[in-house]
mmCIF file of N, CA and C in Angstrom:
data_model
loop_
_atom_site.group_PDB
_atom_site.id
_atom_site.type_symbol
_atom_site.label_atom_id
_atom_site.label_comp_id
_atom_site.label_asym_id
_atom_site.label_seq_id
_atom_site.Cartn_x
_atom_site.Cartn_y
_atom_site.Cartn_z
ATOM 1 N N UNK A 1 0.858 -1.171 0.000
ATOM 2 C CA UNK A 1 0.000 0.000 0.000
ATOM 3 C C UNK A 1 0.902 1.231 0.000
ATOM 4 N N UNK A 2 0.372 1.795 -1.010
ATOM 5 C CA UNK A 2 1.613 3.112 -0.818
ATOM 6 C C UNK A 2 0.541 4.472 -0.401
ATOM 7 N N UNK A 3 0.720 5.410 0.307
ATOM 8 C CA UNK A 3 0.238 6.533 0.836
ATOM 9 C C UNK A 3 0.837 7.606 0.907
ATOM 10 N N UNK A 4 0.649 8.517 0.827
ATOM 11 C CA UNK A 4 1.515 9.997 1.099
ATOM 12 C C UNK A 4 1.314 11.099 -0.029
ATOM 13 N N UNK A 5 2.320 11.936 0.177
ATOM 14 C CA UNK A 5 1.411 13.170 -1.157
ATOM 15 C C UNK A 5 1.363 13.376 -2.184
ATOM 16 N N UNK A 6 -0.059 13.293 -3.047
ATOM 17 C CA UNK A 6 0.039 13.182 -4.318
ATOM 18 C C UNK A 6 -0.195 11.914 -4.647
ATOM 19 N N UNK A 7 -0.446 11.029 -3.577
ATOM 20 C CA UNK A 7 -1.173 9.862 -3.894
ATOM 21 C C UNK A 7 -2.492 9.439 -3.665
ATOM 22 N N UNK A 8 -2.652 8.998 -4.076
ATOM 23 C CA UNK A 8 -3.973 7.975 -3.565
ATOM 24 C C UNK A 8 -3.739 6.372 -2.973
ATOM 25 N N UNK A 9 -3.890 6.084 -2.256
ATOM 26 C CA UNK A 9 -4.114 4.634 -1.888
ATOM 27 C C UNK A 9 -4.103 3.996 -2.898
ATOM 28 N N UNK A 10 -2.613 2.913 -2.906
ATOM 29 C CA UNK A 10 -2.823 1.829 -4.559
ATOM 30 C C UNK A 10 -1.677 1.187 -3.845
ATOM 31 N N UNK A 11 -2.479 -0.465 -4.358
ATOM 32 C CA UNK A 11 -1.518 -1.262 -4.282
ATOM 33 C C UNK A 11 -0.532 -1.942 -5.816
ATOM 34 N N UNK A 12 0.657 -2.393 -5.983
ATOM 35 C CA UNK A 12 0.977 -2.651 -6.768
ATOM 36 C C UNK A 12 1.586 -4.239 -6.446
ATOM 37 N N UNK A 13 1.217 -5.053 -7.904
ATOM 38 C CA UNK A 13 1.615 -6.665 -7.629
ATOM 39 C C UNK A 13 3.093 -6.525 -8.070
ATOM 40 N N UNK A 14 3.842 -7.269 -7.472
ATOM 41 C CA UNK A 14 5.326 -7.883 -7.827
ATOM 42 C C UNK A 14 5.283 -9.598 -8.189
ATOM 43 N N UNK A 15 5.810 -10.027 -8.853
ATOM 44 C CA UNK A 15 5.895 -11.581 -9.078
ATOM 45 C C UNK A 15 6.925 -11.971 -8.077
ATOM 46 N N UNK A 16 7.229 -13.452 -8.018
ATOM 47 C CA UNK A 16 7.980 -13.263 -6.642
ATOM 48 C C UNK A 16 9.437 -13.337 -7.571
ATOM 49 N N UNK A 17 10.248 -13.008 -6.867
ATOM 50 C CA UNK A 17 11.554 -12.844 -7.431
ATOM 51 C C UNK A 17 11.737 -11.177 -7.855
ATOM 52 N N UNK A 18 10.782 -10.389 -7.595
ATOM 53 C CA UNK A 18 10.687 -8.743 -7.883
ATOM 54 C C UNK A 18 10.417 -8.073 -8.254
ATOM 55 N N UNK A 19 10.676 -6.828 -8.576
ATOM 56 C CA UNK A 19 10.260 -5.828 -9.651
ATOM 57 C C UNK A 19 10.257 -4.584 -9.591
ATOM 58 N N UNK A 20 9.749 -3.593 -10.035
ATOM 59 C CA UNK A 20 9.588 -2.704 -9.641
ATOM 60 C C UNK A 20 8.870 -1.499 -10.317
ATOM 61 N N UNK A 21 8.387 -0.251 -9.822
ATOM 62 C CA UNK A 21 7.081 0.251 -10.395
ATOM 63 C C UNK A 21 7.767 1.752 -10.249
ATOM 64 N N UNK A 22 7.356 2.817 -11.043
ATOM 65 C CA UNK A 22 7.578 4.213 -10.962
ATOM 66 C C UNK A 22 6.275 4.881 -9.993
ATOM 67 N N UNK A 23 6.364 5.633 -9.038
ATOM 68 C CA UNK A 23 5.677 6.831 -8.986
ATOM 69 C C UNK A 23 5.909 8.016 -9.086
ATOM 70 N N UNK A 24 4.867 8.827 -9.662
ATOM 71 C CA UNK A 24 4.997 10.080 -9.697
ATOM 72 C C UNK A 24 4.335 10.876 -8.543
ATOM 73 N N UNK A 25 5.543 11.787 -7.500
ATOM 74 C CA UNK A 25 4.941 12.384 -5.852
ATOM 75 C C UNK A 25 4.605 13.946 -6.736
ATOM 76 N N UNK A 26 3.792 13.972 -6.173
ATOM 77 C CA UNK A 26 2.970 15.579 -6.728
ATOM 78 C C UNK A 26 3.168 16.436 -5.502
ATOM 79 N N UNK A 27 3.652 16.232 -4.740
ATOM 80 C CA UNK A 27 4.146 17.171 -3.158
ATOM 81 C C UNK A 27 4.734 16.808 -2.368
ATOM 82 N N UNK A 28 5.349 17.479 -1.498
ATOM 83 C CA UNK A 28 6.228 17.639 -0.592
ATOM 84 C C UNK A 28 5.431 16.981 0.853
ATOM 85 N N UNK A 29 6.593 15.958 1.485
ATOM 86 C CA UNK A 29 5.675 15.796 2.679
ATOM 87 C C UNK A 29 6.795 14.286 2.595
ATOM 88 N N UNK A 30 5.985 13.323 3.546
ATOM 89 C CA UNK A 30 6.186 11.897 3.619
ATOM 90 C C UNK A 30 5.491 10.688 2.942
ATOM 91 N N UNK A 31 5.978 9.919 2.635
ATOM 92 C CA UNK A 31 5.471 8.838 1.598
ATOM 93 C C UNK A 31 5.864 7.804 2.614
ATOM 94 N N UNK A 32 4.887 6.796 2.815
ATOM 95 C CA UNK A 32 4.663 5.626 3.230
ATOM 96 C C UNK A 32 4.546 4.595 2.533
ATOM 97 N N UNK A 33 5.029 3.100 2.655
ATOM 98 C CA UNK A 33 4.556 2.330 2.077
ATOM 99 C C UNK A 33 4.722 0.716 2.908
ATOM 100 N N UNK A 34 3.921 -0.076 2.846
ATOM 101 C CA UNK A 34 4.314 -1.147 3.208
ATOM 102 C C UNK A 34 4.217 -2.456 2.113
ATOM 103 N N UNK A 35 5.281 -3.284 2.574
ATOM 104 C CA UNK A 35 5.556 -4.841 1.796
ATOM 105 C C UNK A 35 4.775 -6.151 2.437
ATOM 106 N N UNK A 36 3.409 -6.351 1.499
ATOM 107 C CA UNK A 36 3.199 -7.698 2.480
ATOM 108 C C UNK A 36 3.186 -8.874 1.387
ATOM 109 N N UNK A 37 2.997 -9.888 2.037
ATOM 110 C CA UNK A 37 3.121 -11.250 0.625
ATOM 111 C C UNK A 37 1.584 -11.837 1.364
ATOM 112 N N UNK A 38 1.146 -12.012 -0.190
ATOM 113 C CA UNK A 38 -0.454 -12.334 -0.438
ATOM 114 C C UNK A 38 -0.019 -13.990 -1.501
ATOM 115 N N UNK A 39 -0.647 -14.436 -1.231
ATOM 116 C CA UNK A 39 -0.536 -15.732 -1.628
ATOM 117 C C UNK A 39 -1.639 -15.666 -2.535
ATOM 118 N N UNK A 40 -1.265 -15.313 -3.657
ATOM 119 C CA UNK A 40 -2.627 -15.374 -5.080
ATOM 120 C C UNK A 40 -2.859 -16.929 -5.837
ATOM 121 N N UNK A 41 -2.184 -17.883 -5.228
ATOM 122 C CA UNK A 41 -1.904 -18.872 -6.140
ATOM 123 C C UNK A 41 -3.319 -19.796 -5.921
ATOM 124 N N UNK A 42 -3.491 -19.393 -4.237
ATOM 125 C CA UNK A 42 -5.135 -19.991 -3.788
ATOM 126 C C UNK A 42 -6.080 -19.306 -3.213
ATOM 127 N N UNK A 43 -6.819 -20.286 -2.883
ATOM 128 C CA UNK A 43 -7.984 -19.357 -2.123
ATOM 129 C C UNK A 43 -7.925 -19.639 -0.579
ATOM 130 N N UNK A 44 -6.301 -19.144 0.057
ATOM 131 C CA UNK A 44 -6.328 -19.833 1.640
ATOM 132 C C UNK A 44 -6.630 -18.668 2.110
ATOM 133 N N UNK A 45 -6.224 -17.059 1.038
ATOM 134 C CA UNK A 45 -6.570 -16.077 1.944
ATOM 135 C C UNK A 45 -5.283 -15.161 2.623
ATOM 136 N N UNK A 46 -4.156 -16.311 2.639
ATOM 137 C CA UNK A 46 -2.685 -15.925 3.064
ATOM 138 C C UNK A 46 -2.598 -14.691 2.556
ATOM 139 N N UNK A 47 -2.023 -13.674 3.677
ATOM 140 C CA UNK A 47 -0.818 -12.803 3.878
ATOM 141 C C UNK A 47 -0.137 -12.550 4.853
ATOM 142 N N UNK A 48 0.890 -12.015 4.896
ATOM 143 C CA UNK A 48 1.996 -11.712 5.749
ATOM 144 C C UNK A 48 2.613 -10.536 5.526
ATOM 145 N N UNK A 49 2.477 -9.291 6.236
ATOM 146 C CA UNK A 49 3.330 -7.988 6.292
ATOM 147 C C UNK A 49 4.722 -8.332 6.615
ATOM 148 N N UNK A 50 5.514 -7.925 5.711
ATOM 149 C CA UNK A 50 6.701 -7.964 5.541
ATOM 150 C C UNK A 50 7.705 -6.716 6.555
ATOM 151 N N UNK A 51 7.153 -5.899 5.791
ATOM 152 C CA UNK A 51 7.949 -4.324 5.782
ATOM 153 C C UNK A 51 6.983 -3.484 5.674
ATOM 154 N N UNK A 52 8.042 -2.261 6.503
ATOM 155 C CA UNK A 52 7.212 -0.957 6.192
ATOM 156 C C UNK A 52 8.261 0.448 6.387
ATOM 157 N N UNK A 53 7.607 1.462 5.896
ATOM 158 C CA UNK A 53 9.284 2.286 5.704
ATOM 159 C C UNK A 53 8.405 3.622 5.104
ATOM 160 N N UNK A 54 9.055 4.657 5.321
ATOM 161 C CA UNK A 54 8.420 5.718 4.886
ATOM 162 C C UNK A 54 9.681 6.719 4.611
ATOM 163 N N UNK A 55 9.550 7.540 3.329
ATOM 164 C CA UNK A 55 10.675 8.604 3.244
ATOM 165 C C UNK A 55 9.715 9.966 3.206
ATOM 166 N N UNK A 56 10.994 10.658 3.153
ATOM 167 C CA UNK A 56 10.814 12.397 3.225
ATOM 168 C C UNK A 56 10.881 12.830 1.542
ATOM 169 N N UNK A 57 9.661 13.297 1.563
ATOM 170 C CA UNK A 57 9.897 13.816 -0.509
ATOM 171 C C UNK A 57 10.346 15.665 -0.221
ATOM 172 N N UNK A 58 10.871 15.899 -1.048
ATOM 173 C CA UNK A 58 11.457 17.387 -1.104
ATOM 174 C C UNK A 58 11.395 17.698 -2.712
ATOM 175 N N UNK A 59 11.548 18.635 -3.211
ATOM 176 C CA UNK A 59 12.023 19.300 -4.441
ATOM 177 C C UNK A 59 11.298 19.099 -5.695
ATOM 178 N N UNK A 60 10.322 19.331 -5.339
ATOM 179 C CA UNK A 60 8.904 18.655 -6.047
ATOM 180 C C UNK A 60 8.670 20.295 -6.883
ATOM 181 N N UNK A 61 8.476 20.246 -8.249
ATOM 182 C CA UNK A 61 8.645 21.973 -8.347
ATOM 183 C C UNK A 61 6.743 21.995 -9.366
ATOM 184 N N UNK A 62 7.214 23.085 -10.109
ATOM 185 C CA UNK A 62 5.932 23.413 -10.718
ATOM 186 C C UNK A 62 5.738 24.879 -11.816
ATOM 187 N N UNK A 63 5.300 24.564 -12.676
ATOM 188 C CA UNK A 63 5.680 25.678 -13.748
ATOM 189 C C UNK A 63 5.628 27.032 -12.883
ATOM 190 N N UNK A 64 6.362 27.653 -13.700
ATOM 191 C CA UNK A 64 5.704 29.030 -13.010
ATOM 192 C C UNK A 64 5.451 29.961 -14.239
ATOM 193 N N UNK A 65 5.018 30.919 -13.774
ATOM 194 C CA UNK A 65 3.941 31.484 -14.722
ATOM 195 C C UNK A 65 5.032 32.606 -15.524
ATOM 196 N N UNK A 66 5.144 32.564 -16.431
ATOM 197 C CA UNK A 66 5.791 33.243 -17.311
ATOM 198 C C UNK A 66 4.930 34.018 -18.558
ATOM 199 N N UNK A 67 3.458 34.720 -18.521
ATOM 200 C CA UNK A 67 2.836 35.594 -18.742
ATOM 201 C C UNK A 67 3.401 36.342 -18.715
ATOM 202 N N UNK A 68 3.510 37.290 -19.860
ATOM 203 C CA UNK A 68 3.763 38.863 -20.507
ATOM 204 C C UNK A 68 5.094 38.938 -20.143
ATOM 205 N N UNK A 69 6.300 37.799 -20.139
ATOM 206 C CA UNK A 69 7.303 37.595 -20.366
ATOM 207 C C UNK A 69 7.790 37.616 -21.948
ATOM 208 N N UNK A 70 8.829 38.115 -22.419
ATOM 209 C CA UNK A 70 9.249 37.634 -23.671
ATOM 210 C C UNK A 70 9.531 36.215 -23.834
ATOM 211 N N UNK A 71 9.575 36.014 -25.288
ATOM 212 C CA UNK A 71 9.952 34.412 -25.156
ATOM 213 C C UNK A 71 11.713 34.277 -24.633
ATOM 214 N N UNK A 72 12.429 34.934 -24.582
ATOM 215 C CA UNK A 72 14.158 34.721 -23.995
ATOM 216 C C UNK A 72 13.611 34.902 -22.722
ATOM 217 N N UNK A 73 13.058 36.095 -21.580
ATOM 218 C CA UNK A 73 12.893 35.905 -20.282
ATOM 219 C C UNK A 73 11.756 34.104 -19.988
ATOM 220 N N UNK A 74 11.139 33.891 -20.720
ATOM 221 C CA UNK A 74 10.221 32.816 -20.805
ATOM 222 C C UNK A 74 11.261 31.518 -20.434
ATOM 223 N N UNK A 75 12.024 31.773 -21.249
ATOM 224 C CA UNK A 75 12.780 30.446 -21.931
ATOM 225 C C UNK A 75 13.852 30.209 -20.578
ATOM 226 N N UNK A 76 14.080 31.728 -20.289
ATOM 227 C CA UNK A 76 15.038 31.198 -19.091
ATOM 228 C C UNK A 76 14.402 30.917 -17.768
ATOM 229 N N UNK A 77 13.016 31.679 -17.410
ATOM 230 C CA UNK A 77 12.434 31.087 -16.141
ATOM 231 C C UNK A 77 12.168 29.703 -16.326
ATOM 232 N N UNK A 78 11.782 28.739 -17.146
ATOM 233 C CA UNK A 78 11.267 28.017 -17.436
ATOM 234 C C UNK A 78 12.589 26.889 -17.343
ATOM 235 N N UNK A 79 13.931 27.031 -17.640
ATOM 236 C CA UNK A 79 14.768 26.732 -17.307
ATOM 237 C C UNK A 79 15.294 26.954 -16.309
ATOM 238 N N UNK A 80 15.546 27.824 -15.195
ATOM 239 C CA UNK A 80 15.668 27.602 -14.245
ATOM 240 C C UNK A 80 14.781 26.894 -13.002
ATOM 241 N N UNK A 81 13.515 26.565 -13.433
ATOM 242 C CA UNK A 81 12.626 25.425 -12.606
ATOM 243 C C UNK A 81 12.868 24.417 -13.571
ATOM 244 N N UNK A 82 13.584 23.759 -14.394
ATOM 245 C CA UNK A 82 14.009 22.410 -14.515
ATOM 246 C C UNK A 82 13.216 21.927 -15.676
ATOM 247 N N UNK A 83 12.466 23.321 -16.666
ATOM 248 C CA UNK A 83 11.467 22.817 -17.577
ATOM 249 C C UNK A 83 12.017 23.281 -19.027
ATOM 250 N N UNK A 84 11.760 22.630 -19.946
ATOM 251 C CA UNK A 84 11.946 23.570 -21.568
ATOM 252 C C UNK A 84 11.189 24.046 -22.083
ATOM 253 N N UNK A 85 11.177 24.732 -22.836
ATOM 254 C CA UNK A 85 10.481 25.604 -24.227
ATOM 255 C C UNK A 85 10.250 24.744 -24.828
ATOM 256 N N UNK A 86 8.481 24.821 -24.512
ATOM 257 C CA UNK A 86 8.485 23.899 -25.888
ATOM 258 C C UNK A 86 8.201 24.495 -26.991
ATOM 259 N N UNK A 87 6.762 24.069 -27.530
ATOM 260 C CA UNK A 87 6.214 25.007 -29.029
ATOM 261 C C UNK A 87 5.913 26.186 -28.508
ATOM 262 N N UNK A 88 6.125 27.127 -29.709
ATOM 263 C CA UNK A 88 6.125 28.846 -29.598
ATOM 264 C C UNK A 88 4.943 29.231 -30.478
ATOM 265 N N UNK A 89 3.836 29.115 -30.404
ATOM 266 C CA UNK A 89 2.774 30.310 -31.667
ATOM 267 C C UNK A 89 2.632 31.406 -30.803
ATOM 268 N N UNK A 90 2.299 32.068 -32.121
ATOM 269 C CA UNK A 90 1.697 33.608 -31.751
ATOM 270 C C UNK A 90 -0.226 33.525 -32.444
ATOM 271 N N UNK A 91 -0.680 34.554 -31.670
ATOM 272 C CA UNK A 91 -1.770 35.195 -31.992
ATOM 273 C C UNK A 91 -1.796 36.722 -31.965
ATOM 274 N N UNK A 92 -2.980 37.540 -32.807
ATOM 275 C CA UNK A 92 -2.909 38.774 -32.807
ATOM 276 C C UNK A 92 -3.518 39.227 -31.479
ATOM 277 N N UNK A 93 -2.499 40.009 -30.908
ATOM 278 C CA UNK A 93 -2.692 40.632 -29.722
ATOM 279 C C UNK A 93 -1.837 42.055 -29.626
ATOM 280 N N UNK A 94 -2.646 43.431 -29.794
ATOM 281 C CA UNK A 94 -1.907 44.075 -29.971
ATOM 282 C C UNK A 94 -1.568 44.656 -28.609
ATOM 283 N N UNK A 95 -2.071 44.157 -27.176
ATOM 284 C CA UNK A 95 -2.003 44.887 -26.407
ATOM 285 C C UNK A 95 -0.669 43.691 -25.653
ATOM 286 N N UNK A 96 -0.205 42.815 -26.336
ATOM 287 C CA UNK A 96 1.162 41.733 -25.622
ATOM 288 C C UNK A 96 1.645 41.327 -26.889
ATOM 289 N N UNK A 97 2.386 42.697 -27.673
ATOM 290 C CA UNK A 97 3.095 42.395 -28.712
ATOM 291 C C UNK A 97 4.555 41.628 -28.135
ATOM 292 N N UNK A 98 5.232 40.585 -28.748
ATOM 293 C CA UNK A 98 6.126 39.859 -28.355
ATOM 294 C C UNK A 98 6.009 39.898 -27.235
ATOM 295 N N UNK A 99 5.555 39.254 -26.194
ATOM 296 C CA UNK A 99 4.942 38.916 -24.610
ATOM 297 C C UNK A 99 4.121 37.623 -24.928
ATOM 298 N N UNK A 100 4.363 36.799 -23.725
ATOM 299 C CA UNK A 100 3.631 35.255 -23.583
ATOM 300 C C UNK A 100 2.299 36.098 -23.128
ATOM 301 N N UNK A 101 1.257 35.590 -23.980
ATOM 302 C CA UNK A 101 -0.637 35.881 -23.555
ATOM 303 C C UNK A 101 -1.021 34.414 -23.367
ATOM 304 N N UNK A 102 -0.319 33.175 -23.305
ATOM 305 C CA UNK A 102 -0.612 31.817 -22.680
ATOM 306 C C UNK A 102 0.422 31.145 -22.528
ATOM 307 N N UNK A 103 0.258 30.150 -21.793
ATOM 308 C CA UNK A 103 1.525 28.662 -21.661
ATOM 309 C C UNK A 103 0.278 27.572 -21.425
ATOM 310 N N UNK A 104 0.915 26.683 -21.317
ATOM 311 C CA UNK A 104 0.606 24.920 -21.379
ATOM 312 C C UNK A 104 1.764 23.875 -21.375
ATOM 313 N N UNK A 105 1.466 23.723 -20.120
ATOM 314 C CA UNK A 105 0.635 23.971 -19.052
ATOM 315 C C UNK A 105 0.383 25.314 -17.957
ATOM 316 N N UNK A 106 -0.335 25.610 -17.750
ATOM 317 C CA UNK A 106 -0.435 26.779 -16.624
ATOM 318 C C UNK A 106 0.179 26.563 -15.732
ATOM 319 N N UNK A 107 0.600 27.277 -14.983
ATOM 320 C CA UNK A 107 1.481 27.752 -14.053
ATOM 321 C C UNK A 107 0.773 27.009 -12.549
ATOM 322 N N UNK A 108 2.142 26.694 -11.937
ATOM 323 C CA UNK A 108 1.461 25.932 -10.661
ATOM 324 C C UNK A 108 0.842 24.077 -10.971
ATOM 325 N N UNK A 109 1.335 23.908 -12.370
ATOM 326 C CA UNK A 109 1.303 22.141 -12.364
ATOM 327 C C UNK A 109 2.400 22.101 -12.308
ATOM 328 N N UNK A 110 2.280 20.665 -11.661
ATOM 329 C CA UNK A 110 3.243 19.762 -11.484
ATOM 330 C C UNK A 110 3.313 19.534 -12.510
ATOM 331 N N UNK A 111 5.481 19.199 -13.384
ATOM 332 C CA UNK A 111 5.639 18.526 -14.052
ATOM 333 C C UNK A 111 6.840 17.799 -13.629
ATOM 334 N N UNK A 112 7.210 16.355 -14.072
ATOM 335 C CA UNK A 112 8.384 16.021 -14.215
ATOM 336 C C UNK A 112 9.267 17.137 -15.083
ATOM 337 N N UNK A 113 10.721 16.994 -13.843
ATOM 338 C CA UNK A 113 11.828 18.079 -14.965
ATOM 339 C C UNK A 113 12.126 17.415 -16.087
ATOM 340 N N UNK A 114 12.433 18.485 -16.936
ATOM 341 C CA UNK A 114 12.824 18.251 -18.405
ATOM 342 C C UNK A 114 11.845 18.255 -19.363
ATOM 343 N N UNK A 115 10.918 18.416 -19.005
ATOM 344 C CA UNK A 115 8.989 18.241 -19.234
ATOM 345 C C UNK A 115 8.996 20.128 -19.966
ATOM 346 N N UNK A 116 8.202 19.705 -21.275
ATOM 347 C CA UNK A 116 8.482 20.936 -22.021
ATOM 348 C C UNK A 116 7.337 21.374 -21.467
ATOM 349 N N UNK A 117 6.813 22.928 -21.659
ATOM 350 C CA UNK A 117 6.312 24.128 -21.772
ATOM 351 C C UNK A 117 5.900 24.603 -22.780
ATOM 352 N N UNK A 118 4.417 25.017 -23.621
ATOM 353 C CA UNK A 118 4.422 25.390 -24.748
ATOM 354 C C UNK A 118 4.170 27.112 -24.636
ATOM 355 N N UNK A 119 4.302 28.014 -25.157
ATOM 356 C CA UNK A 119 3.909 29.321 -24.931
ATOM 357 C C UNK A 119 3.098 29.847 -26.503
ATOM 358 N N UNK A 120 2.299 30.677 -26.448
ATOM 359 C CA UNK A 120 1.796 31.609 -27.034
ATOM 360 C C UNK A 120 2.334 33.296 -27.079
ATOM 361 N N UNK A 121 2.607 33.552 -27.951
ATOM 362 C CA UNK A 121 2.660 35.551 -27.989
ATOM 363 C C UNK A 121 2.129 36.065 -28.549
ATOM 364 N N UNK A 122 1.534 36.995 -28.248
ATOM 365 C CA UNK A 122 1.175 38.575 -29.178
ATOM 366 C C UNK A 122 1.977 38.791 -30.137
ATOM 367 N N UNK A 123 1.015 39.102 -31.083
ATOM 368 C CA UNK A 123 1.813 39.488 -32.368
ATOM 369 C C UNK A 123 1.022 40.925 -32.832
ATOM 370 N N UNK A 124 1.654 41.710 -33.527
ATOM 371 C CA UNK A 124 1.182 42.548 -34.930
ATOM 372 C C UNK A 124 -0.104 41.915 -35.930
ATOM 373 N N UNK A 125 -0.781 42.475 -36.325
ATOM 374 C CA UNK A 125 -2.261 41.906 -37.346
ATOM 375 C C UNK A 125 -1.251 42.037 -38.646
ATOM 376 N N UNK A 126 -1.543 40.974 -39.373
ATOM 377 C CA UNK A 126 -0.696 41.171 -41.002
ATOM 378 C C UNK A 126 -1.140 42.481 -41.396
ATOM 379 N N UNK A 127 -0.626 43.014 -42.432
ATOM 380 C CA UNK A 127 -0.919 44.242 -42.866
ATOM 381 C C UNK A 127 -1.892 44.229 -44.067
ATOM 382 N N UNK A 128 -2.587 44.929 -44.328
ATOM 383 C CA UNK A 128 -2.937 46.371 -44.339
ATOM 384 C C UNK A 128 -3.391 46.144 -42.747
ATOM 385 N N UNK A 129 -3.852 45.532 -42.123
ATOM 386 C CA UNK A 129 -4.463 45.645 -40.371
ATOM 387 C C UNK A 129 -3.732 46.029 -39.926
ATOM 388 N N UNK A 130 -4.198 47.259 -38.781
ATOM 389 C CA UNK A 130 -3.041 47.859 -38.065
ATOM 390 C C UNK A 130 -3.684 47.759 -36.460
ATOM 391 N N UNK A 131 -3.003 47.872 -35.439
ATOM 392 C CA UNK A 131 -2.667 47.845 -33.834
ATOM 393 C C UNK A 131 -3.448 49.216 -33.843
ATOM 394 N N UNK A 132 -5.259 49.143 -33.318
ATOM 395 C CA UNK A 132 -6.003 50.760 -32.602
ATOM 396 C C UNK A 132 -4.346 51.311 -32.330
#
């Protein structure tokens, strides 16, 4: 049973001889888990708690919001929380010419680092359209 933050209650099967499973912790705090052996082979019902053990999670980060940033200030906040640039469009926006007017994901998710970032900017209207 694994417990703690950013989880939900889930158990995961191992075959015997081992294995092993990824989670993803969505916050900061303590993670619990315990090892028991369930005997699936019948219907006696067998288990036995093995183990149990809990760690300390830390450094858990989260986009941050890089709105009406240029895409170079964009590119570097976004790199210094452990994330990349991803895709760049623009839309006409004359009031956040070259300035982020979106990202995706929004600011304040959790991502795994290295986990791209897409942004949007303001642009100029093609011409003859001009910026009120």
């Amino acid at each position: 049973m694994l417990s703690g933050p950013g989880l939900t209650p889930a158990t995961a099967v191992f075959p015997v001889g081992g294995g092993s499973q990824s989670v993803f912790i969505s916050q900061t705090g303590t993670l619990s888990w315990g090892v028991t052996v369930v005997d699936t082979s019948s219907d006696t019902g067998y288990s036995r708690p093995l183990a149990s053990t809990s760690a300390s999670v830390s450094g858990v980060t989260t986009v941050p919001s890089v709105l009406g940033d240029t895409q170079t200030q964009a590119s570097a906040a976004l790199s210094a929380a452990g994330y990349v640039l991803g895709s760049v469009t623009t839309v006409v926006n004359c009031d956040s010419i070259n300035r982020v007017t979106s990202q995706s994901p929004s600011a304040g998710t959790v991502l795994l680092p290295g986990s791209t970032v897409s942004v949007t900017l303001g642009r100029k209207p093609t011409p003859p359209a001009q910026c009120p």
